[in-house]
């Protein structure tokens, strides 16, 4: 026979016994030692004066479950601050590889490109000063000014490479034209007339156009790459220096230090719990991922171009030969060109006195061109050559894709931060020891609408994150234009042939302008001047251009001469100087 007992049938003695047992159990729980909690808390450098010796009632807790606890109110507040600090440290540690890679590669590429230009300038100046003395120094400012402008462009200045190179070739034409006609005296206005109509004359042939394309592409790509590396570095720095919201701090505290308050300091949060907390706290950073991946892809493509047809070393090596070819074109056609100039700009005045010209130096005795040997190419600052720099950069860039959405996983995969995914039954689930049941959320702010750990307002995107996304878009756009040899700062200066004010090729096939890439030659064209872009003050003789120009036009009416587009180009310089001097050396002697 089974006896059923009810509370009404329970004797007073039985009720008393049950009350005593419950009291003893509660007293036992309250009397559990907090030695382990106090030890861990003290090792973090905090005073133990407010740490209970045994567990106490947890009604005062605001973040952790209000069960019996080893934490006072002050301890909970202190550990909440500690959890925020630990979180920021975890982000910084996880970002260290990508940040270090961007910083180091930016420094190496920047050092390399700057040293490449410096070595070229010093080599030119020393060689020509020693070999030609005063004849070179009297004209060296043409080349030195070009170096100044190229450096200014590379450093981020508002400089149009098309205008810089056009100015260089214009001044070079004036100097060489004077040398091939030493029997005349040319005024500033007269030389301006010569320069203005270089489009019809094409004194250097097609060389200026080819040099413009090669040098402009190299400098545009080099500047875009270095600026891109700096942008990536800055984006990472800004994104990881975040303001941690109160909801995130609450979730961090609950997963990392509530076990400590429960007297279980070695119990780690479940892996899935950690992921939900991190995905909630890093929701805005995850929204960077799409634009970040596009940015990295664009960087890889520009790096490929710098290792191939946009290679600055290749551009430097080809300048001397091409400039020499241009000057030889001018010298070979000097009589015809001078005749056209005299007809169009008028007869110049004879020079007051002429010194006897030295006999021409036989062509066979001219000193050969001197290109950099591999040992002389700049490797000191960068520690390597461009090919190795590009290869190393691409290896570093590719793993950076998906960085922001993988950041929660990177943090939670650290065995010091969360339990292993295989240990889901013996981990802290936010309330006690046991399996964490909620599903893991997706990536980004919108996906956190049902995040059980971090409450977020998905209708209010983070303004700072939006700004970083815009910075990435601008940088990506610049890189994509650099892939085509175009500078976004001067896109409005493009002509109908889409050559671009930055000296880019637009629709031209870049590979065919390099030795061994094919015979194709795009149309010879001059970029239009941008009226909105800042420019240097005009020289006095430029104010009378129209007067001399109209004279030229009257002289050429009815002749049927077709005006070819102007040739503007330039190069890395020291080599340009070599070509000029070698070509005009016989005239100087």
XYZ file of N, CA and C in Angstrom, residues 21-266:
738
model
N 17.063 21.374 7.000
C 17.923 20.895 5.907
C 18.152 21.997 4.869
N 17.060 22.707 4.513
C 17.210 23.800 3.532
C 18.122 24.889 4.051
N 17.983 25.228 5.306
C 18.830 26.250 5.917
C 20.288 25.830 5.894
N 20.501 24.537 6.195
C 21.890 24.042 6.205
C 22.497 24.079 4.802
N 21.654 23.760 3.764
C 22.172 23.786 2.389
C 22.545 25.215 1.985
N 21.663 26.144 2.284
C 21.948 27.555 1.952
C 23.165 28.043 2.708
N 23.285 27.639 3.954
C 24.437 28.072 4.734
C 25.717 27.504 4.149
N 25.605 26.246 3.622
C 26.790 25.626 3.013
C 27.207 26.365 1.761
N 26.198 26.750 0.944
C 26.503 27.500 -0.277
C 27.121 28.844 0.062
N 26.536 29.522 1.018
C 27.065 30.828 1.385
C 28.434 30.716 2.011
N 28.741 29.573 2.525
C 30.028 29.434 3.200
C 31.141 28.900 2.323
N 30.864 28.729 0.994
C 31.914 28.221 0.105
C 33.051 29.222 0.006
N 34.259 28.702 -0.033
C 35.444 29.570 -0.032
C 35.590 30.310 -1.366
N 36.102 31.535 -1.303
C 36.392 32.351 -2.495
C 37.901 32.494 -2.688
N 38.640 31.513 -2.172
C 40.108 31.606 -2.232
C 40.609 31.712 -3.663
N 40.097 30.857 -4.581
C 40.573 30.883 -5.968
C 40.236 32.212 -6.647
N 39.037 32.702 -6.383
C 38.642 33.991 -6.969
C 39.532 35.117 -6.460
N 39.796 35.127 -5.162
C 40.647 36.173 -4.583
C 42.062 36.110 -5.154
N 42.554 34.904 -5.380
C 43.911 34.765 -5.919
C 44.001 35.353 -7.324
N 43.043 34.987 -8.186
C 43.055 35.501 -9.560
C 42.859 37.019 -9.566
N 41.961 37.494 -8.728
C 41.682 38.922 -8.658
C 42.921 39.694 -8.192
N 43.622 39.149 -7.211
C 44.830 39.799 -6.715
C 45.955 39.782 -7.732
N 46.048 38.695 -8.529
C 47.111 38.609 -9.549
C 46.947 39.657 -10.644
N 45.744 40.178 -10.786
C 45.519 41.232 -11.769
C 45.879 42.611 -11.218
N 46.336 42.634 -9.959
C 46.806 43.879 -9.377
C 45.777 44.635 -8.582
N 44.647 44.010 -8.290
C 43.590 44.699 -7.560
C 43.659 44.384 -6.069
N 43.196 45.352 -5.269
C 43.183 45.175 -3.811
C 42.136 44.134 -3.414
N 42.489 43.318 -2.423
C 41.585 42.279 -1.936
C 40.722 42.764 -0.776
N 40.808 44.041 -0.475
C 40.076 44.553 0.688
C 38.560 44.437 0.507
N 38.087 44.479 -0.744
C 36.640 44.386 -0.981
C 36.222 43.001 -1.455
N 37.165 42.053 -1.510
C 36.862 40.711 -2.002
C 36.392 39.831 -0.842
N 35.192 39.243 -0.928
C 34.693 38.374 0.161
C 35.569 37.144 0.329
N 35.630 36.661 1.583
C 36.371 35.428 1.858
C 35.559 34.208 1.457
N 34.238 34.317 1.591
C 33.334 33.238 1.196
C 32.205 33.840 0.377
N 31.465 32.973 -0.322
C 30.396 33.460 -1.184
C 29.309 34.162 -0.379
N 28.781 35.210 -1.009
C 27.722 35.990 -0.383
C 26.538 36.055 -1.347
N 25.440 36.540 -0.889
C 24.266 36.692 -1.740
C 24.560 37.681 -2.868
N 24.050 37.368 -4.069
C 24.382 38.180 -5.242
C 23.323 39.150 -5.671
N 22.453 39.580 -4.732
C 21.403 40.517 -5.140
C 21.939 41.863 -5.612
N 23.148 42.186 -5.208
C 23.727 43.479 -5.575
C 24.325 43.481 -6.984
N 24.448 42.324 -7.605
C 25.092 42.242 -8.924
C 24.214 42.849 -10.008
N 24.822 43.555 -10.943
C 24.102 44.196 -12.038
C 24.338 43.512 -13.384
N 25.493 42.838 -13.516
C 25.860 42.225 -14.788
C 25.818 40.708 -14.736
N 26.275 40.134 -13.651
C 26.336 38.682 -13.523
C 25.039 38.136 -12.925
N 24.773 36.825 -13.081
C 23.600 36.218 -12.452
C 23.605 36.459 -10.939
N 22.458 36.763 -10.382
C 22.358 37.144 -8.967
C 22.249 35.922 -8.054
N 23.147 34.983 -8.255
C 23.261 33.842 -7.358
C 24.321 34.174 -6.311
N 24.654 33.180 -5.499
C 25.725 33.405 -4.531
C 27.022 33.679 -5.287
N 27.789 34.624 -4.775
C 28.917 35.140 -5.542
C 30.114 35.449 -4.660
N 31.252 35.513 -5.317
C 32.501 35.910 -4.662
C 32.862 37.346 -5.021
N 31.970 38.058 -5.663
C 32.257 39.424 -6.103
C 31.384 40.433 -5.368
N 32.006 41.473 -4.898
C 31.277 42.616 -4.372
C 30.878 43.512 -5.529
N 30.110 44.561 -5.252
C 29.706 45.503 -6.304
C 30.920 46.170 -6.927
N 31.881 46.552 -6.093
C 33.093 47.197 -6.607
C 33.892 46.248 -7.471
N 33.970 44.980 -7.074
C 34.689 43.991 -7.878
C 34.028 43.819 -9.244
N 32.700 43.756 -9.276
C 32.002 43.585 -10.547
C 32.278 44.782 -11.468
N 32.247 45.960 -10.902
C 32.514 47.159 -11.701
C 33.951 47.155 -12.220
N 34.880 46.776 -11.349
C 36.290 46.729 -11.752
C 36.517 45.684 -12.836
N 35.909 44.516 -12.695
C 36.096 43.452 -13.685
C 35.419 43.792 -14.999
N 34.361 44.577 -14.966
C 33.737 45.032 -16.211
C 34.708 45.921 -16.990
N 35.390 46.808 -16.278
C 36.399 47.643 -16.929
C 37.550 46.792 -17.455
N 37.908 45.759 -16.688
C 38.973 44.861 -17.112
C 38.570 44.098 -18.381
N 37.312 43.703 -18.465
C 36.853 42.973 -19.653
C 36.931 43.853 -20.896
N 36.628 45.139 -20.761
C 36.751 46.062 -21.893
C 38.207 46.188 -22.325
N 39.096 46.299 -21.347
C 40.525 46.394 -21.654
C 41.031 45.110 -22.316
N 40.582 43.957 -21.814
C 40.989 42.681 -22.410
C 40.488 42.562 -23.845
N 39.284 43.044 -24.089
C 38.701 42.991 -25.427
C 39.517 43.825 -26.417
N 39.851 45.044 -26.029
C 40.645 45.904 -26.914
C 42.032 45.319 -27.159
N 42.604 44.713 -26.127
C 43.916 44.069 -26.296
C 43.825 42.892 -27.245
N 42.727 42.117 -27.152
C 42.543 40.973 -28.046
C 42.421 41.432 -29.494
N 41.703 42.541 -29.722
C 41.577 43.082 -31.080
C 42.935 43.537 -31.605
N 43.671 44.235 -30.758
C 44.987 44.727 -31.168
C 45.933 43.583 -31.484
N 45.923 42.551 -30.633
C 46.794 41.390 -30.872
C 46.424 40.687 -32.172
N 45.132 40.533 -32.427
C 44.679 39.845 -33.632
C 44.939 40.665 -34.889
N 45.060 41.973 -34.738
C 45.286 42.862 -35.884
C 46.763 43.162 -36.103
N 47.608 42.676 -35.232
C 49.013 43.068 -35.274
C 49.696 42.654 -36.570
N 49.378 41.459 -37.043
C 50.028 40.977 -38.266
C 49.696 41.875 -39.455
N 48.414 42.154 -39.637
C 48.001 42.958 -40.791
C 48.522 44.389 -40.671
N 48.502 44.935 -39.463
C 48.973 46.307 -39.266
C 50.471 46.403 -39.495
N 51.229 45.458 -38.949
C 52.683 45.454 -39.131
C 53.052 45.286 -40.598
N 52.332 44.407 -41.295
C 52.617 44.180 -42.711
C 52.415 45.447 -43.524
N 51.333 46.160 -43.278
C 51.052 47.389 -44.031
C 52.074 48.477 -43.711
N 52.426 48.617 -42.452
C 53.396 49.651 -42.049
C 54.757 49.372 -42.676
N 55.217 48.142 -42.595
C 56.551 47.804 -43.104
C 56.608 47.911 -44.616
N 55.568 47.433 -45.302
C 55.590 47.502 -46.773
C 55.473 48.933 -47.260
N 54.719 49.753 -46.559
C 54.645 51.166 -46.932
C 56.022 51.808 -46.824
N 56.732 51.549 -45.743
C 58.052 52.137 -45.562
C 59.034 51.644 -46.628
N 58.998 50.352 -46.934
C 59.950 49.810 -47.907
C 59.703 50.362 -49.307
N 58.451 50.393 -49.732
C 58.156 50.924 -51.064
C 58.456 52.411 -51.139
N 58.098 53.147 -50.112
C 58.340 54.588 -50.120
C 59.839 54.871 -50.166
N 60.607 54.172 -49.344
C 62.065 54.341 -49.367
C 62.633 53.997 -50.736
N 62.120 52.918 -51.321
C 62.647 52.466 -52.602
C 62.392 53.492 -53.707
N 61.161 53.962 -53.827
C 60.838 54.911 -54.897
C 61.562 56.238 -54.716
N 61.676 56.696 -53.478
C 62.386 57.952 -53.240
C 63.878 57.793 -53.554
N 64.442 56.684 -53.152
C 65.867 56.486 -53.413
C 66.137 56.289 -54.894
N 65.213 55.645 -55.588
C 65.366 55.482 -57.029
C 65.500 56.839 -57.709
N 64.675 57.782 -57.308
C 64.724 59.132 -57.881
C 65.989 59.869 -57.446
N 66.347 59.726 -56.163
C 67.538 60.413 -55.658
C 68.806 59.934 -56.355
N 68.935 58.624 -56.493
C 70.129 58.059 -57.127
C 70.215 58.511 -58.581
N 69.078 58.525 -59.265
C 69.065 58.964 -60.661
C 69.525 60.415 -60.778
N 69.029 61.279 -59.899
C 69.399 62.697 -59.962
C 70.879 62.900 -59.645
N 71.363 62.259 -58.604
C 72.767 62.421 -58.223
C 73.689 61.889 -59.304
N 73.332 60.743 -59.874
C 74.159 60.171 -60.931
C 74.241 61.109 -62.126
N 73.111 61.667 -62.530
C 73.090 62.597 -63.642
C 73.923 63.836 -63.353
N 73.726 64.421 -62.203
C 74.404 65.667 -61.879
C 75.916 65.486 -61.809
N 76.355 64.425 -61.143
C 77.789 64.188 -61.017
C 78.429 63.888 -62.367
N 77.784 63.012 -63.139
C 78.358 62.618 -64.422
C 78.457 63.794 -65.385
N 77.392 64.575 -65.491
C 77.377 65.650 -66.465
C 78.204 66.839 -66.026
N 78.260 67.080 -64.725
C 79.109 68.169 -64.254
C 80.571 67.844 -64.518
N 80.962 66.605 -64.275
C 82.350 66.186 -64.497
C 82.701 66.170 -65.972
N 81.776 65.674 -66.799
C 82.090 65.474 -68.216
C 81.990 66.759 -69.034
N 80.954 67.561 -68.763
C 80.692 68.704 -69.632
C 80.824 70.054 -68.950
N 81.029 70.021 -67.647
C 81.316 71.256 -66.942
C 80.247 72.324 -67.111
N 80.679 73.520 -67.504
C 79.795 74.675 -67.552
C 78.687 74.518 -68.575
N 78.956 73.800 -69.665
C 77.915 73.620 -70.673
C 76.698 72.894 -70.101
N 76.967 71.955 -69.217
C 75.842 71.250 -68.596
C 75.204 72.103 -67.496
N 76.033 72.697 -66.644
C 75.483 73.435 -65.507
C 74.605 74.592 -65.964
N 74.877 75.151 -67.138
C 74.050 76.236 -67.647
C 72.636 75.774 -68.004
N 72.462 74.472 -68.269
C 71.150 73.937 -68.643
C 70.598 72.926 -67.642
N 71.338 72.705 -66.542
C 70.938 71.647 -65.608
C 69.618 71.939 -64.906
N 69.258 73.214 -64.795
C 68.027 73.533 -64.072
C 66.794 72.969 -64.761
N 66.869 72.740 -66.080
C 65.729 72.145 -66.780
C 65.430 70.765 -66.204
N 66.477 69.988 -65.983
C 66.307 68.630 -65.478
C 66.064 68.617 -63.973
N 66.752 69.493 -63.256
C 66.567 69.540 -61.811
C 65.139 69.964 -61.459
N 64.590 70.894 -62.217
C 63.206 71.313 -61.973
C 62.229 70.163 -62.222
N 62.548 69.352 -63.208
C 61.692 68.197 -63.461
C 61.715 67.245 -62.274
N 62.902 67.038 -61.687
C 63.009 66.188 -60.499
C 62.176 66.754 -59.351
N 62.256 68.056 -59.188
C 61.485 68.687 -58.110
C 60.000 68.415 -58.285
N 59.508 68.572 -59.507
C 58.081 68.378 -59.767
C 57.668 66.919 -59.657
N 58.535 66.011 -60.091
C 58.222 64.587 -59.966
C 58.145 64.176 -58.500
N 59.064 64.707 -57.699
C 59.014 64.401 -56.257
C 57.750 64.986 -55.636
N 57.408 66.180 -56.069
C 56.218 66.824 -55.510
C 54.968 66.021 -55.863
N 54.924 65.514 -57.081
C 53.785 64.677 -57.462
C 53.746 63.402 -56.631
N 54.878 62.729 -56.530
C 54.921 61.464 -55.797
C 54.526 61.663 -54.336
N 54.902 62.802 -53.767
C 54.611 63.065 -52.357
C 53.168 63.475 -52.119
N 52.358 63.514 -53.171
C 50.947 63.815 -52.993
C 50.557 65.225 -53.343
N 51.465 65.982 -53.938
C 51.153 67.351 -54.308
C 50.146 67.429 -55.442
N 49.466 68.559 -55.537
C 48.498 68.776 -56.618
C 49.261 69.175 -57.870
N 49.785 68.174 -58.526
C 50.636 68.379 -59.694
C 50.114 67.522 -60.838
N 49.952 68.136 -62.001
C 49.570 67.386 -63.191
C 50.829 66.919 -63.898
N 51.007 65.618 -63.969
C 52.189 65.099 -64.652
C 52.197 65.520 -66.118
N 51.025 65.588 -66.732
C 50.974 66.003 -68.126
C 51.534 67.398 -68.318
N 51.160 68.318 -67.431
C 51.656 69.691 -67.547
C 53.139 69.777 -67.198
N 53.547 69.025 -66.196
C 54.967 69.032 -65.807
C 55.843 68.558 -66.955
N 55.438 67.458 -67.594
C 56.240 66.898 -68.676
C 56.171 67.780 -69.923
N 55.019 68.401 -70.151
C 54.919 69.324 -71.285
C 55.864 70.501 -71.098
N 55.929 71.014 -69.884
C 56.834 72.126 -69.589
C 58.285 71.716 -69.787
N 58.602 70.501 -69.366
C 59.978 70.013 -69.518
C 60.383 69.953 -70.982
N 59.523 69.331 -71.802
C 59.879 69.212 -73.209
C 59.896 70.578 -73.895
N 59.068 71.469 -73.459
C 59.058 72.808 -74.037
C 60.370 73.528 -73.760
N 60.809 73.466 -72.489
C 62.069 74.122 -72.139
C 63.255 73.428 -72.813
N 63.173 72.098 -72.928
C 64.256 71.358 -73.585
C 64.356 71.752 -75.056
N 63.220 71.922 -75.703
C 63.220 72.339 -77.107
C 63.874 73.705 -77.261
N 63.563 74.625 -76.374
C 64.158 75.957 -76.467
C 65.671 75.899 -76.346
N 66.168 75.075 -75.396
C 67.619 74.993 -75.204
C 68.297 74.379 -76.434
N 67.734 73.267 -76.919
C 68.364 72.580 -78.050
C 68.248 73.418 -79.325
N 67.110 74.079 -79.507
C 66.948 74.911 -80.711
C 67.979 76.036 -80.724
N 68.253 76.577 -79.556
C 69.279 77.625 -79.476
C 70.649 77.065 -79.817
N 70.931 75.841 -79.370
C 72.240 75.245 -79.622
C 72.444 74.907 -81.091
N 71.386 74.480 -81.785
C 71.566 74.116 -83.192
C 71.538 75.343 -84.109
N 71.250 76.491 -83.542
C 71.269 77.741 -84.317
C 72.075 78.800 -83.565
N 73.368 78.544 -83.323
C 74.171 79.476 -82.517
C 74.434 80.809 -83.221
N 74.158 80.864 -84.534
C 74.429 82.095 -85.268
C 73.349 83.154 -85.078
N 72.264 82.761 -84.350
C 71.162 83.701 -84.144
C 70.973 83.989 -82.656
N 70.336 85.111 -82.420
C 69.983 85.496 -81.064
C 68.457 85.467 -80.948
N 67.941 84.664 -79.978
C 66.498 84.454 -79.863
C 65.978 85.123 -78.597
N 64.912 85.880 -78.766
C 64.289 86.527 -77.612
C 63.369 85.548 -76.900
N 62.894 85.957 -75.735
C 61.958 85.117 -74.986
C 60.687 84.874 -75.800
N 60.182 85.918 -76.423
C 58.970 85.776 -77.220
C 59.172 84.814 -78.376
N 60.337 84.881 -78.997
C 60.598 84.016 -80.151
C 60.635 82.553 -79.715
N 61.338 82.287 -78.628
C 61.408 80.906 -78.139
C 60.035 80.400 -77.704
N 59.217 81.294 -77.182
C 57.858 80.895 -76.805
C 57.057 80.513 -78.038
N 57.275 81.199 -79.115
C 56.616 80.864 -80.373
C 57.034 79.473 -80.837
N 58.318 79.171 -80.696
C 58.816 77.845 -81.078
C 58.146 76.768 -80.237
N 58.096 76.992 -78.926
C 57.509 76.000 -78.024
C 56.028 75.810 -78.285
N 55.347 76.922 -78.538
C 53.905 76.859 -78.728
C 53.536 75.989 -79.908
N 54.353 75.984 -80.921
C 54.015 75.268 -82.145
C 54.800 73.966 -82.299
N 55.224 73.422 -81.163
C 55.873 72.113 -81.204
C 54.910 71.049 -81.708
N 53.598 71.301 -81.530
C 52.593 70.346 -82.002
C 52.721 70.128 -83.505
N 52.885 71.221 -84.251
C 53.049 71.094 -85.697
C 54.435 70.602 -86.071
N 55.420 71.019 -85.293
C 56.810 70.693 -85.640
C 57.182 69.257 -85.289
N 56.671 68.761 -84.179
C 57.050 67.447 -83.646
C 58.570 67.261 -83.702
N 59.317 68.126 -83.029
C 60.774 68.101 -83.150
C 61.406 66.820 -82.621
N 60.802 66.203 -81.623
C 61.377 64.992 -81.040
C 60.714 63.719 -81.555
N 59.890 63.872 -82.590
C 59.212 62.700 -83.129
C 58.135 62.198 -82.164
N 57.990 60.896 -82.069
C 56.960 60.271 -81.236
C 57.470 59.939 -79.835
N 58.742 60.269 -79.580
C 59.351 59.901 -78.305
C 58.657 60.532 -77.099
N 58.341 61.834 -77.106
C 57.701 62.421 -75.928
C 56.410 61.718 -75.528
N 55.600 61.322 -76.512
C 54.361 60.623 -76.184
C 54.644 59.300 -75.479
N 55.596 58.544 -75.994
C 55.908 57.248 -75.393
C 56.475 57.419 -73.977
N 57.333 58.415 -73.828
C 57.893 58.650 -72.494
C 56.824 59.121 -71.528
N 55.919 59.954 -72.020
C 54.826 60.405 -71.156
C 54.032 59.220 -70.630
N 53.718 58.304 -71.512
C 52.928 57.143 -71.106
C 53.694 56.294 -70.107
N 54.956 56.008 -70.395
C 55.730 55.115 -69.535
C 55.994 55.724 -68.162
N 56.485 56.956 -68.158
C 56.845 57.583 -66.891
C 55.608 57.910 -66.068
N 54.563 58.399 -66.726
C 53.347 58.746 -65.992
C 52.721 57.510 -65.368
N 52.642 56.432 -66.123
C 52.079 55.207 -65.565
C 52.876 54.737 -64.350
N 54.191 54.807 -64.473
C 55.028 54.336 -63.366
C 54.818 55.184 -62.117
N 54.817 56.516 -62.280
C 54.657 57.391 -61.119
C 53.234 57.334 -60.554
N 52.246 57.257 -61.424
C 50.858 57.166 -60.943
C 50.665 55.882 -60.150
N 51.163 54.767 -60.674
C 51.009 53.491 -59.975
C 51.802 53.481 -58.674
N 53.025 54.029 -58.707
C 53.850 54.044 -57.497
C 53.187 54.879 -56.407
N 52.703 56.058 -56.778
C 52.060 56.919 -55.779
C 50.771 56.281 -55.260
N 49.972 55.709 -56.149
C 48.715 55.084 -55.724
C 48.982 53.914 -54.785
N 50.022 53.133 -55.069
C 50.324 51.982 -54.214
C 50.758 52.433 -52.829
N 51.673 53.389 -52.766
C 52.163 53.862 -51.477
C 51.033 54.533 -50.694
N 50.214 55.333 -51.376
C 49.072 55.941 -50.698
C 48.081 54.878 -50.235
N 47.908 53.829 -51.043
C 47.013 52.751 -50.658
C 47.480 52.025 -49.417
N 48.775 51.760 -49.332
C 49.316 51.110 -48.139
C 49.116 51.987 -46.904
N 49.300 53.285 -47.070
C 49.076 54.206 -45.953
C 47.606 54.239 -45.557
N 46.719 54.213 -46.545
C 45.284 54.205 -46.255
C 44.888 52.939 -45.512
N 45.374 51.796 -45.977
C 45.076 50.543 -45.288
C 45.540 50.558 -43.850
N 46.737 51.059 -43.648
C 47.275 51.181 -42.278
C 46.376 52.067 -41.419
N 45.972 53.205 -41.964
C 45.138 54.143 -41.191
C 43.753 53.568 -40.911
N 43.179 52.850 -41.876
C 41.855 52.251 -41.687
C 41.900 51.246 -40.539
N 42.919 50.397 -40.530
C 43.038 49.400 -39.462
C 43.212 50.099 -38.119
N 44.069 51.102 -38.079
C 44.293 51.826 -36.816
C 43.012 52.452 -36.289
N 42.240 53.064 -37.166
C 41.002 53.707 -36.736
C 39.950 52.681 -36.320
N 39.869 51.582 -37.060
C 38.813 50.602 -36.797
C 39.020 49.854 -35.486
N 40.276 49.626 -35.107
C 40.512 48.860 -33.876
C 40.514 49.752 -32.639
N 40.622 51.061 -32.842
C 40.526 51.994 -31.710
C 39.067 52.422 -31.576
N 38.258 51.516 -31.054
C 36.814 51.712 -31.033
C 36.332 52.090 -29.645
N 35.170 52.698 -29.605
C 34.486 52.961 -28.346
C 33.579 51.770 -28.039
N 33.814 51.118 -26.927
C 33.065 49.912 -26.578
C 31.773 50.333 -25.881
N 30.633 49.944 -26.440
C 29.342 50.307 -25.881
C 29.016 49.536 -24.615
N 28.030 50.049 -23.886
C 27.656 49.435 -22.608
C 27.130 48.018 -22.787
N 26.368 47.768 -23.863
C 25.847 46.423 -24.105
C 26.974 45.443 -24.384
N 27.979 45.917 -25.102
C 29.138 45.059 -25.378
C 29.904 44.766 -24.088
N 30.097 45.782 -23.249
C 30.806 45.581 -21.979
C 30.053 44.573 -21.109
N 28.748 44.685 -21.066
C 27.937 43.737 -20.287
C 28.168 42.304 -20.780
N 28.142 42.122 -22.108
C 28.334 40.779 -22.672
C 29.743 40.257 -22.411
N 30.735 41.132 -22.527
C 32.122 40.722 -22.268
C 32.303 40.302 -20.824
N 31.729 41.081 -19.916
C 31.819 40.754 -18.491
C 31.155 39.412 -18.202
N 29.982 39.190 -18.760
C 29.240 37.962 -18.494
C 29.991 36.732 -18.990
N 30.712 36.851 -20.091
C 31.378 35.657 -20.622
C 32.754 35.427 -19.985
N 33.431 36.486 -19.598
C 34.801 36.300 -19.120
C 34.938 36.293 -17.595
N 34.205 37.123 -16.891
C 34.460 37.271 -15.452
C 33.302 36.862 -14.550
N 32.136 36.596 -15.113
C 31.073 36.057 -14.256
C 31.427 34.665 -13.718
N 32.116 33.811 -14.466
C 32.571 32.539 -13.868
C 33.501 32.768 -12.677
N 34.330 33.824 -12.771
C 35.214 34.145 -11.650
C 34.389 34.514 -10.419
N 33.329 35.295 -10.622
C 32.475 35.677 -9.508
C 31.726 34.479 -8.923
N 31.485 33.466 -9.730
C 30.817 32.270 -9.246
C 31.775 31.304 -8.563
N 33.036 31.701 -8.470
C 34.012 30.836 -7.814
C 34.606 29.798 -8.739
N 34.494 29.977 -10.062
C 35.039 29.037 -11.054
C 35.972 29.800 -12.010
N 37.082 30.287 -11.510
C 37.941 31.166 -12.320
C 38.565 30.494 -13.533
N 38.671 29.174 -13.558
C 39.302 28.492 -14.698
C 38.292 28.107 -15.768
